[in-house]
Amino acid sequence: MGLLVVVDSDGLFEINKTLNDLGQILAAQVHTHPGEAYHSETDDHQPIVTLVGGLSLVIPFFAQRGLEAWDDFRWYRLEGYADWRAIDADVEVIVV
Ligand SMILES: [Zn+2]
């Protein structure tokens, strides 16, 4: 089964303009997959977050297992254009 949601360039502009007007930046994105969590080629090349250093969280199985699946969540950080690197959230991410 496949499902793809695409935010077009007008939508991205509106998101970023709205956040900019609020003095905020788009620094993280979250999405889910029907199966295992990983960053697909589409995820790499058509992200909503384009800020270097931005984070991407992928949740497996349409998030049906909630936080019970925490160990199967996958985190990535954007290092450059389409260069998402897997990170260990326990070490790299501090939630405040
Ligand atoms: Zn994905």
PDB file of N, CA and C and ligand atoms in Angstrom:
ATOM      1  N   MET A   1       0.855  -1.179   0.000  1.00  0.00           N
ATOM      2  CA  MET A   1       0.000   0.000   0.000  1.00  0.00           C
ATOM      3  C   MET A   1       0.895   1.235   0.000  1.00  0.00           C
ATOM      4  N   GLY A   2       0.539   2.210  -0.777  1.00  0.00           N
ATOM      5  CA  GLY A   2       1.295   3.448  -0.817  1.00  0.00           C
ATOM      6  C   GLY A   2       0.407   4.638  -0.582  1.00  0.00           C
ATOM      7  N   LEU A   3       0.963   5.626   0.025  1.00  0.00           N
ATOM      8  CA  LEU A   3       0.250   6.880   0.270  1.00  0.00           C
ATOM      9  C   LEU A   3       1.300   7.969   0.266  1.00  0.00           C
ATOM     10  N   LEU A   4       1.054   9.003  -0.477  1.00  0.00           N
ATOM     11  CA  LEU A   4       2.024  10.084  -0.560  1.00  0.00           C
ATOM     12  C   LEU A   4       1.303  11.416  -0.467  1.00  0.00           C
ATOM     13  N   VAL A   5       1.764  12.233   0.435  1.00  0.00           N
ATOM     14  CA  VAL A   5       1.248  13.593   0.565  1.00  0.00           C
ATOM     15  C   VAL A   5       2.363  14.533   0.145  1.00  0.00           C
ATOM     16  N   VAL A   6       2.075  15.404  -0.782  1.00  0.00           N
ATOM     17  CA  VAL A   6       3.065  16.352  -1.275  1.00  0.00           C
ATOM     18  C   VAL A   6       2.585  17.764  -0.974  1.00  0.00           C
ATOM     19  N   VAL A   7       3.456  18.563  -0.400  1.00  0.00           N
ATOM     20  CA  VAL A   7       3.173  19.980  -0.186  1.00  0.00           C
ATOM     21  C   VAL A   7       3.842  20.723  -1.333  1.00  0.00           C
ATOM     22  N   ASP A   8       3.037  21.400  -2.158  1.00  0.00           N
ATOM     23  CA  ASP A   8       3.608  22.078  -3.331  1.00  0.00           C
ATOM     24  C   ASP A   8       4.341  23.358  -2.925  1.00  0.00           C
ATOM     25  N   SER A   9       4.987  23.986  -3.894  1.00  0.00           N
ATOM     26  CA  SER A   9       5.818  25.154  -3.585  1.00  0.00           C
ATOM     27  C   SER A   9       5.001  26.303  -3.003  1.00  0.00           C
ATOM     28  N   ASP A  10       3.766  26.492  -3.467  1.00  0.00           N
ATOM     29  CA  ASP A  10       2.919  27.537  -2.879  1.00  0.00           C
ATOM     30  C   ASP A  10       2.612  27.216  -1.414  1.00  0.00           C
ATOM     31  N   GLY A  11       2.363  25.950  -1.128  1.00  0.00           N
ATOM     32  CA  GLY A  11       2.102  25.541   0.244  1.00  0.00           C
ATOM     33  C   GLY A  11       3.313  25.733   1.139  1.00  0.00           C
ATOM     34  N   LEU A  12       4.490  25.365   0.614  1.00  0.00           N
ATOM     35  CA  LEU A  12       5.716  25.566   1.386  1.00  0.00           C
ATOM     36  C   LEU A  12       5.960  27.038   1.668  1.00  0.00           C
ATOM     37  N   PHE A  13       5.721  27.860   0.643  1.00  0.00           N
ATOM     38  CA  PHE A  13       5.895  29.304   0.833  1.00  0.00           C
ATOM     39  C   PHE A  13       4.958  29.793   1.932  1.00  0.00           C
ATOM     40  N   GLU A  14       3.700  29.368   1.892  1.00  0.00           N
ATOM     41  CA  GLU A  14       2.713  29.822   2.882  1.00  0.00           C
ATOM     42  C   GLU A  14       3.115  29.378   4.289  1.00  0.00           C
ATOM     43  N   ILE A  15       3.569  28.129   4.423  1.00  0.00           N
ATOM     44  CA  ILE A  15       4.030  27.640   5.733  1.00  0.00           C
ATOM     45  C   ILE A  15       5.173  28.519   6.248  1.00  0.00           C
ATOM     46  N   ASN A  16       6.176  28.728   5.401  1.00  0.00           N
ATOM     47  CA  ASN A  16       7.342  29.497   5.841  1.00  0.00           C
ATOM     48  C   ASN A  16       7.016  30.955   6.094  1.00  0.00           C
ATOM     49  N   LYS A  17       6.134  31.540   5.283  1.00  0.00           N
ATOM     50  CA  LYS A  17       5.736  32.935   5.509  1.00  0.00           C
ATOM     51  C   LYS A  17       4.994  33.062   6.838  1.00  0.00           C
ATOM     52  N   THR A  18       4.079  32.153   7.079  1.00  0.00           N
ATOM     53  CA  THR A  18       3.307  32.194   8.323  1.00  0.00           C
ATOM     54  C   THR A  18       4.234  32.066   9.527  1.00  0.00           C
ATOM     55  N   LEU A  19       5.161  31.116   9.467  1.00  0.00           N
ATOM     56  CA  LEU A  19       6.092  30.941  10.586  1.00  0.00           C
ATOM     57  C   LEU A  19       6.986  32.160  10.743  1.00  0.00           C
ATOM     58  N   ASN A  20       7.464  32.691   9.613  1.00  0.00           N
ATOM     59  CA  ASN A  20       8.318  33.882   9.667  1.00  0.00           C
ATOM     60  C   ASN A  20       7.574  35.042  10.319  1.00  0.00           C
ATOM     61  N   ASP A  21       6.309  35.211   9.965  1.00  0.00           N
ATOM     62  CA  ASP A  21       5.508  36.283  10.565  1.00  0.00           C
ATOM     63  C   ASP A  21       5.372  36.103  12.073  1.00  0.00           C
ATOM     64  N   LEU A  22       5.470  34.856  12.527  1.00  0.00           N
ATOM     65  CA  LEU A  22       5.378  34.558  13.956  1.00  0.00           C
ATOM     66  C   LEU A  22       6.748  34.551  14.628  1.00  0.00           C
ATOM     67  N   GLY A  23       7.795  34.824  13.848  1.00  0.00           N
ATOM     68  CA  GLY A  23       9.156  34.813  14.393  1.00  0.00           C
ATOM     69  C   GLY A  23       9.677  33.414  14.635  1.00  0.00           C
ATOM     70  N   GLN A  24       9.159  32.446  13.863  1.00  0.00           N
ATOM     71  CA  GLN A  24       9.564  31.059  14.045  1.00  0.00           C
ATOM     72  C   GLN A  24      10.157  30.513  12.748  1.00  0.00           C
ATOM     73  N   ILE A  25      10.805  29.365  12.848  1.00  0.00           N
ATOM     74  CA  ILE A  25      11.354  28.699  11.671  1.00  0.00           C
ATOM     75  C   ILE A  25      10.845  27.265  11.628  1.00  0.00           C
ATOM     76  N   LEU A  26      10.836  26.706  10.428  1.00  0.00           N
ATOM     77  CA  LEU A  26      10.448  25.312  10.259  1.00  0.00           C
ATOM     78  C   LEU A  26      11.705  24.461  10.419  1.00  0.00           C
ATOM     79  N   ALA A  27      11.852  23.829  11.565  1.00  0.00           N
ATOM     80  CA  ALA A  27      13.086  23.124  11.877  1.00  0.00           C
ATOM     81  C   ALA A  27      12.904  21.626  12.016  1.00  0.00           C
ATOM     82  N   ALA A  28      11.672  21.130  11.957  1.00  0.00           N
ATOM     83  CA  ALA A  28      11.452  19.701  12.114  1.00  0.00           C
ATOM     84  C   ALA A  28      10.187  19.266  11.391  1.00  0.00           C
ATOM     85  N   GLN A  29      10.200  18.029  10.955  1.00  0.00           N
ATOM     86  CA  GLN A  29       9.023  17.450  10.307  1.00  0.00           C
ATOM     87  C   GLN A  29       8.816  16.051  10.872  1.00  0.00           C
ATOM     88  N   VAL A  30       7.562  15.624  10.864  1.00  0.00           N
ATOM     89  CA  VAL A  30       7.198  14.295  11.349  1.00  0.00           C
ATOM     90  C   VAL A  30       6.261  13.672  10.332  1.00  0.00           C
ATOM     91  N   HIS A  31       6.532  12.418   9.982  1.00  0.00           N
ATOM     92  CA  HIS A  31       5.576  11.699   9.156  1.00  0.00           C
ATOM     93  C   HIS A  31       5.652  10.218   9.478  1.00  0.00           C
ATOM     94  N   THR A  32       4.708   9.476   8.930  1.00  0.00           N
ATOM     95  CA  THR A  32       4.651   8.053   9.226  1.00  0.00           C
ATOM     96  C   THR A  32       4.635   7.230   7.949  1.00  0.00           C
ATOM     97  N   HIS A  33       5.044   5.986   8.088  1.00  0.00           N
ATOM     98  CA  HIS A  33       5.031   5.034   6.971  1.00  0.00           C
ATOM     99  C   HIS A  33       4.104   3.877   7.326  1.00  0.00           C
ATOM    100  N   PRO A  34       3.592   3.176   6.308  1.00  0.00           N
ATOM    101  CA  PRO A  34       2.729   2.019   6.593  1.00  0.00           C
ATOM    102  C   PRO A  34       3.500   0.840   7.190  1.00  0.00           C
ATOM    103  N   GLY A  35       4.808   0.785   6.939  1.00  0.00           N
ATOM    104  CA  GLY A  35       5.652  -0.296   7.454  1.00  0.00           C
ATOM    105  C   GLY A  35       6.743   0.272   8.339  1.00  0.00           C
ATOM    106  N   GLU A  36       7.937  -0.271   8.165  1.00  0.00           N
ATOM    107  CA  GLU A  36       9.079   0.183   8.957  1.00  0.00           C
ATOM    108  C   GLU A  36       9.370   1.666   8.710  1.00  0.00           C
ATOM    109  N   ALA A  37       9.981   2.305   9.682  1.00  0.00           N
ATOM    110  CA  ALA A  37      10.345   3.716   9.561  1.00  0.00           C
ATOM    111  C   ALA A  37      11.726   3.847   8.933  1.00  0.00           C
ATOM    112  N   TYR A  38      11.807   4.635   7.914  1.00  0.00           N
ATOM    113  CA  TYR A  38      13.089   4.932   7.266  1.00  0.00           C
ATOM    114  C   TYR A  38      12.886   6.188   6.421  1.00  0.00           C
ATOM    115  N   HIS A  39      13.973   6.788   5.986  1.00  0.00           N
ATOM    116  CA  HIS A  39      13.888   7.966   5.124  1.00  0.00           C
ATOM    117  C   HIS A  39      13.989   7.501   3.686  1.00  0.00           C
ATOM    118  N   SER A  40      12.892   7.610   2.959  1.00  0.00           N
ATOM    119  CA  SER A  40      12.869   7.156   1.572  1.00  0.00           C
ATOM    120  C   SER A  40      13.553   8.188   0.667  1.00  0.00           C
ATOM    121  N   GLU A  41      13.745   7.795  -0.574  1.00  0.00           N
ATOM    122  CA  GLU A  41      14.321   8.737  -1.542  1.00  0.00           C
ATOM    123  C   GLU A  41      13.415   9.951  -1.710  1.00  0.00           C
ATOM    124  N   THR A  42      12.103   9.722  -1.701  1.00  0.00           N
ATOM    125  CA  THR A  42      11.157  10.850  -1.762  1.00  0.00           C
ATOM    126  C   THR A  42      11.317  11.730  -0.535  1.00  0.00           C
ATOM    127  N   ASP A  43      11.457  11.107   0.637  1.00  0.00           N
ATOM    128  CA  ASP A  43      11.670  11.894   1.860  1.00  0.00           C
ATOM    129  C   ASP A  43      12.933  12.745   1.740  1.00  0.00           C
ATOM    130  N   ASP A  44      13.968  12.164   1.146  1.00  0.00           N
ATOM    131  CA  ASP A  44      15.235  12.891   1.013  1.00  0.00           C
ATOM    132  C   ASP A  44      15.116  14.085   0.059  1.00  0.00           C
ATOM    133  N   HIS A  45      14.377  13.895  -1.029  1.00  0.00           N
ATOM    134  CA  HIS A  45      14.370  14.902  -2.090  1.00  0.00           C
ATOM    135  C   HIS A  45      13.184  15.860  -2.056  1.00  0.00           C
ATOM    136  N   GLN A  46      12.137  15.537  -1.296  1.00  0.00           N
ATOM    137  CA  GLN A  46      10.973  16.422  -1.238  1.00  0.00           C
ATOM    138  C   GLN A  46      10.563  16.689   0.205  1.00  0.00           C
ATOM    139  N   PRO A  47      11.510  17.148   1.018  1.00  0.00           N
ATOM    140  CA  PRO A  47      11.168  17.402   2.420  1.00  0.00           C
ATOM    141  C   PRO A  47      10.420  18.729   2.569  1.00  0.00           C
ATOM    142  N   ILE A  48       9.735  18.861   3.671  1.00  0.00           N
ATOM    143  CA  ILE A  48       9.152  20.166   4.018  1.00  0.00           C
ATOM    144  C   ILE A  48      10.224  21.015   4.680  1.00  0.00           C
ATOM    145  N   VAL A  49      11.047  20.379   5.505  1.00  0.00           N
ATOM    146  CA  VAL A  49      12.154  21.081   6.154  1.00  0.00           C
ATOM    147  C   VAL A  49      13.346  21.123   5.195  1.00  0.00           C
ATOM    148  N   THR A  50      13.849  22.316   4.951  1.00  0.00           N
ATOM    149  CA  THR A  50      15.024  22.471   4.085  1.00  0.00           C
ATOM    150  C   THR A  50      16.170  23.156   4.811  1.00  0.00           C
ATOM    151  N   LEU A  51      15.982  23.439   6.073  1.00  0.00           N
ATOM    152  CA  LEU A  51      16.993  24.095   6.896  1.00  0.00           C
ATOM    153  C   LEU A  51      18.074  23.097   7.285  1.00  0.00           C
ATOM    154  N   VAL A  52      19.327  23.391   6.934  1.00  0.00           N
ATOM    155  CA  VAL A  52      20.419  22.509   7.343  1.00  0.00           C
ATOM    156  C   VAL A  52      20.423  22.426   8.867  1.00  0.00           C
ATOM    157  N   GLY A  53      20.501  21.200   9.352  1.00  0.00           N
ATOM    158  CA  GLY A  53      20.391  20.971  10.793  1.00  0.00           C
ATOM    159  C   GLY A  53      18.980  20.595  11.208  1.00  0.00           C
ATOM    160  N   GLY A  54      18.029  20.740  10.269  1.00  0.00           N
ATOM    161  CA  GLY A  54      16.643  20.382  10.559  1.00  0.00           C
ATOM    162  C   GLY A  54      16.501  18.900  10.845  1.00  0.00           C
ATOM    163  N   LEU A  55      15.453  18.563  11.562  1.00  0.00           N
ATOM    164  CA  LEU A  55      15.223  17.177  11.965  1.00  0.00           C
ATOM    165  C   LEU A  55      14.009  16.592  11.260  1.00  0.00           C
ATOM    166  N   SER A  56      14.080  15.309  11.014  1.00  0.00           N
ATOM    167  CA  SER A  56      12.961  14.576  10.432  1.00  0.00           C
ATOM    168  C   SER A  56      12.743  13.318  11.250  1.00  0.00           C
ATOM    169  N   LEU A  57      11.535  13.145  11.717  1.00  0.00           N
ATOM    170  CA  LEU A  57      11.164  11.962  12.491  1.00  0.00           C
ATOM    171  C   LEU A  57      10.211  11.123  11.661  1.00  0.00           C
ATOM    172  N   VAL A  58      10.526   9.843  11.528  1.00  0.00           N
ATOM    173  CA  VAL A  58       9.656   8.918  10.798  1.00  0.00           C
ATOM    174  C   VAL A  58       9.140   7.875  11.795  1.00  0.00           C
ATOM    175  N   ILE A  59       7.831   7.731  11.832  1.00  0.00           N
ATOM    176  CA  ILE A  59       7.173   6.812  12.759  1.00  0.00           C
ATOM    177  C   ILE A  59       6.638   5.622  11.963  1.00  0.00           C
ATOM    178  N   PRO A  60       6.888   4.391  12.417  1.00  0.00           N
ATOM    179  CA  PRO A  60       6.456   3.213  11.644  1.00  0.00           C
ATOM    180  C   PRO A  60       4.974   2.895  11.815  1.00  0.00           C
ATOM    181  N   PHE A  61       4.465   2.106  10.870  1.00  0.00           N
ATOM    182  CA  PHE A  61       3.133   1.483  10.950  1.00  0.00           C
ATOM    183  C   PHE A  61       2.014   2.484  11.215  1.00  0.00           C
ATOM    184  N   PHE A  62       2.072   3.600  10.495  1.00  0.00           N
ATOM    185  CA  PHE A  62       1.054   4.652  10.628  1.00  0.00           C
ATOM    186  C   PHE A  62       0.804   5.036  12.084  1.00  0.00           C
ATOM    187  N   ALA A  63       1.834   4.913  12.886  1.00  0.00           N
ATOM    188  CA  ALA A  63       1.797   5.325  14.294  1.00  0.00           C
ATOM    189  C   ALA A  63       0.737   4.568  15.101  1.00  0.00           C
ATOM    190  N   GLN A  64       0.335   3.411  14.621  1.00  0.00           N
ATOM    191  CA  GLN A  64      -0.719   2.660  15.314  1.00  0.00           C
ATOM    192  C   GLN A  64      -0.279   2.157  16.675  1.00  0.00           C
ATOM    193  N   ARG A  65       1.041   1.990  16.877  1.00  0.00           N
ATOM    194  CA  ARG A  65       1.532   1.493  18.169  1.00  0.00           C
ATOM    195  C   ARG A  65       1.925   2.634  19.101  1.00  0.00           C
ATOM    196  N   GLY A  66       1.689   3.872  18.665  1.00  0.00           N
ATOM    197  CA  GLY A  66       1.988   5.022  19.511  1.00  0.00           C
ATOM    198  C   GLY A  66       3.415   4.999  20.027  1.00  0.00           C
ATOM    199  N   LEU A  67       3.590   5.491  21.238  1.00  0.00           N
ATOM    200  CA  LEU A  67       4.928   5.577  21.816  1.00  0.00           C
ATOM    201  C   LEU A  67       5.488   4.217  22.222  1.00  0.00           C
ATOM    202  N   GLU A  68       4.661   3.173  22.196  1.00  0.00           N
ATOM    203  CA  GLU A  68       5.180   1.830  22.458  1.00  0.00           C
ATOM    204  C   GLU A  68       6.229   1.450  21.416  1.00  0.00           C
ATOM    205  N   ALA A  69       6.138   2.076  20.241  1.00  0.00           N
ATOM    206  CA  ALA A  69       7.083   1.777  19.156  1.00  0.00           C
ATOM    207  C   ALA A  69       8.262   2.743  19.150  1.00  0.00           C
ATOM    208  N   TRP A  70       8.466   3.471  20.232  1.00  0.00           N
ATOM    209  CA  TRP A  70       9.503   4.512  20.287  1.00  0.00           C
ATOM    210  C   TRP A  70      10.851   4.017  19.763  1.00  0.00           C
ATOM    211  N   ASP A  71      11.222   2.805  20.140  1.00  0.00           N
ATOM    212  CA  ASP A  71      12.527   2.280  19.715  1.00  0.00           C
ATOM    213  C   ASP A  71      12.603   2.059  18.207  1.00  0.00           C
ATOM    214  N   ASP A  72      11.456   2.009  17.537  1.00  0.00           N
ATOM    215  CA  ASP A  72      11.429   1.812  16.086  1.00  0.00           C
ATOM    216  C   ASP A  72      11.275   3.127  15.326  1.00  0.00           C
ATOM    217  N   PHE A  73      11.105   4.240  16.051  1.00  0.00           N
ATOM    218  CA  PHE A  73      11.079   5.548  15.398  1.00  0.00           C
ATOM    219  C   PHE A  73      12.469   5.806  14.815  1.00  0.00           C
ATOM    220  N   ARG A  74      12.530   6.523  13.723  1.00  0.00           N
ATOM    221  CA  ARG A  74      13.828   6.846  13.122  1.00  0.00           C
ATOM    222  C   ARG A  74      13.958   8.357  12.973  1.00  0.00           C
ATOM    223  N   TRP A  75      15.107   8.867  13.409  1.00  0.00           N
ATOM    224  CA  TRP A  75      15.408  10.291  13.390  1.00  0.00           C
ATOM    225  C   TRP A  75      16.509  10.567  12.382  1.00  0.00           C
ATOM    226  N   TYR A  76      16.369  11.689  11.696  1.00  0.00           N
ATOM    227  CA  TYR A  76      17.363  12.090  10.702  1.00  0.00           C
ATOM    228  C   TYR A  76      17.631  13.587  10.855  1.00  0.00           C
ATOM    229  N   ARG A  77      18.840  13.982  10.507  1.00  0.00           N
ATOM    230  CA  ARG A  77      19.204  15.404  10.503  1.00  0.00           C
ATOM    231  C   ARG A  77      19.697  15.754   9.110  1.00  0.00           C
ATOM    232  N   LEU A  78      19.272  16.933   8.622  1.00  0.00           N
ATOM    233  CA  LEU A  78      19.657  17.385   7.291  1.00  0.00           C
ATOM    234  C   LEU A  78      21.048  18.014   7.357  1.00  0.00           C
ATOM    235  N   GLU A  79      21.966  17.413   6.597  1.00  0.00           N
ATOM    236  CA  GLU A  79      23.354  17.903   6.573  1.00  0.00           C
ATOM    237  C   GLU A  79      23.639  18.763   5.345  1.00  0.00           C
ATOM    238  N   GLY A  80      22.803  18.682   4.328  1.00  0.00           N
ATOM    239  CA  GLY A  80      22.971  19.434   3.081  1.00  0.00           C
ATOM    240  C   GLY A  80      21.851  19.013   2.143  1.00  0.00           C
ATOM    241  N   TYR A  81      21.846  19.530   0.932  1.00  0.00           N
ATOM    242  CA  TYR A  81      20.751  19.224   0.020  1.00  0.00           C
ATOM    243  C   TYR A  81      20.549  17.709  -0.125  1.00  0.00           C
ATOM    244  N   ALA A  82      19.367  17.234   0.210  1.00  0.00           N
ATOM    245  CA  ALA A  82      18.976  15.826   0.102  1.00  0.00           C
ATOM    246  C   ALA A  82      19.900  14.887   0.870  1.00  0.00           C
ATOM    247  N   ASP A  83      20.635  15.430   1.823  1.00  0.00           N
ATOM    248  CA  ASP A  83      21.594  14.640   2.593  1.00  0.00           C
ATOM    249  C   ASP A  83      21.104  14.496   4.031  1.00  0.00           C
ATOM    250  N   TRP A  84      20.161  13.586   4.195  1.00  0.00           N
ATOM    251  CA  TRP A  84      19.606  13.302   5.518  1.00  0.00           C
ATOM    252  C   TRP A  84      20.403  12.169   6.138  1.00  0.00           C
ATOM    253  N   ARG A  85      20.888  12.387   7.357  1.00  0.00           N
ATOM    254  CA  ARG A  85      21.680  11.365   8.041  1.00  0.00           C
ATOM    255  C   ARG A  85      20.921  10.858   9.272  1.00  0.00           C
ATOM    256  N   ALA A  86      20.883   9.544   9.396  1.00  0.00           N
ATOM    257  CA  ALA A  86      20.257   8.953  10.577  1.00  0.00           C
ATOM    258  C   ALA A  86      21.024   9.370  11.822  1.00  0.00           C
ATOM    259  N   ILE A  87      20.300   9.691  12.859  1.00  0.00           N
ATOM    260  CA  ILE A  87      20.928  10.049  14.128  1.00  0.00           C
ATOM    261  C   ILE A  87      20.313   9.206  15.238  1.00  0.00           C
ATOM    262  N   ASP A  88      21.036   9.080  16.313  1.00  0.00           N
ATOM    263  CA  ASP A  88      20.544   8.382  17.492  1.00  0.00           C
ATOM    264  C   ASP A  88      19.873   9.428  18.375  1.00  0.00           C
ATOM    265  N   ALA A  89      18.552   9.384  18.418  1.00  0.00           N
ATOM    266  CA  ALA A  89      17.808  10.421  19.132  1.00  0.00           C
ATOM    267  C   ALA A  89      18.167  10.474  20.609  1.00  0.00           C
ATOM    268  N   ASP A  90      18.510   9.350  21.190  1.00  0.00           N
ATOM    269  CA  ASP A  90      18.834   9.351  22.612  1.00  0.00           C
ATOM    270  C   ASP A  90      20.080  10.173  22.906  1.00  0.00           C
ATOM    271  N   VAL A  91      20.948  10.298  21.903  1.00  0.00           N
ATOM    272  CA  VAL A  91      22.193  11.014  22.097  1.00  0.00           C
ATOM    273  C   VAL A  91      22.129  12.422  21.514  1.00  0.00           C
ATOM    274  N   GLU A  92      21.467  12.581  20.383  1.00  0.00           N
ATOM    275  CA  GLU A  92      21.550  13.804  19.620  1.00  0.00           C
ATOM    276  C   GLU A  92      20.434  14.813  19.884  1.00  0.00           C
ATOM    277  N   VAL A  93      19.302  14.384  20.379  1.00  0.00           N
ATOM    278  CA  VAL A  93      18.151  15.287  20.492  1.00  0.00           C
ATOM    279  C   VAL A  93      17.822  15.530  21.956  1.00  0.00           C
ATOM    280  N   ILE A  94      17.697  16.786  22.287  1.00  0.00           N
ATOM    281  CA  ILE A  94      17.280  17.170  23.634  1.00  0.00           C
ATOM    282  C   ILE A  94      15.922  17.845  23.510  1.00  0.00           C
ATOM    283  N   VAL A  95      14.922  17.294  24.139  1.00  0.00           N
ATOM    284  CA  VAL A  95      13.582  17.864  24.088  1.00  0.00           C
ATOM    285  C   VAL A  95      13.398  18.731  25.325  1.00  0.00           C
ATOM    286  N   VAL A  96      13.052  19.996  25.114  1.00  0.00           N
ATOM    287  CA  VAL A  96      12.835  20.903  26.242  1.00  0.00           C
ATOM    288  C   VAL A  96      11.405  21.362  26.313  1.00  0.00           C
TER     289      VAL A  96
HETATM  290 ZN    ZN B   1       8.784   8.740   4.392  1.00  0.00          ZN
END
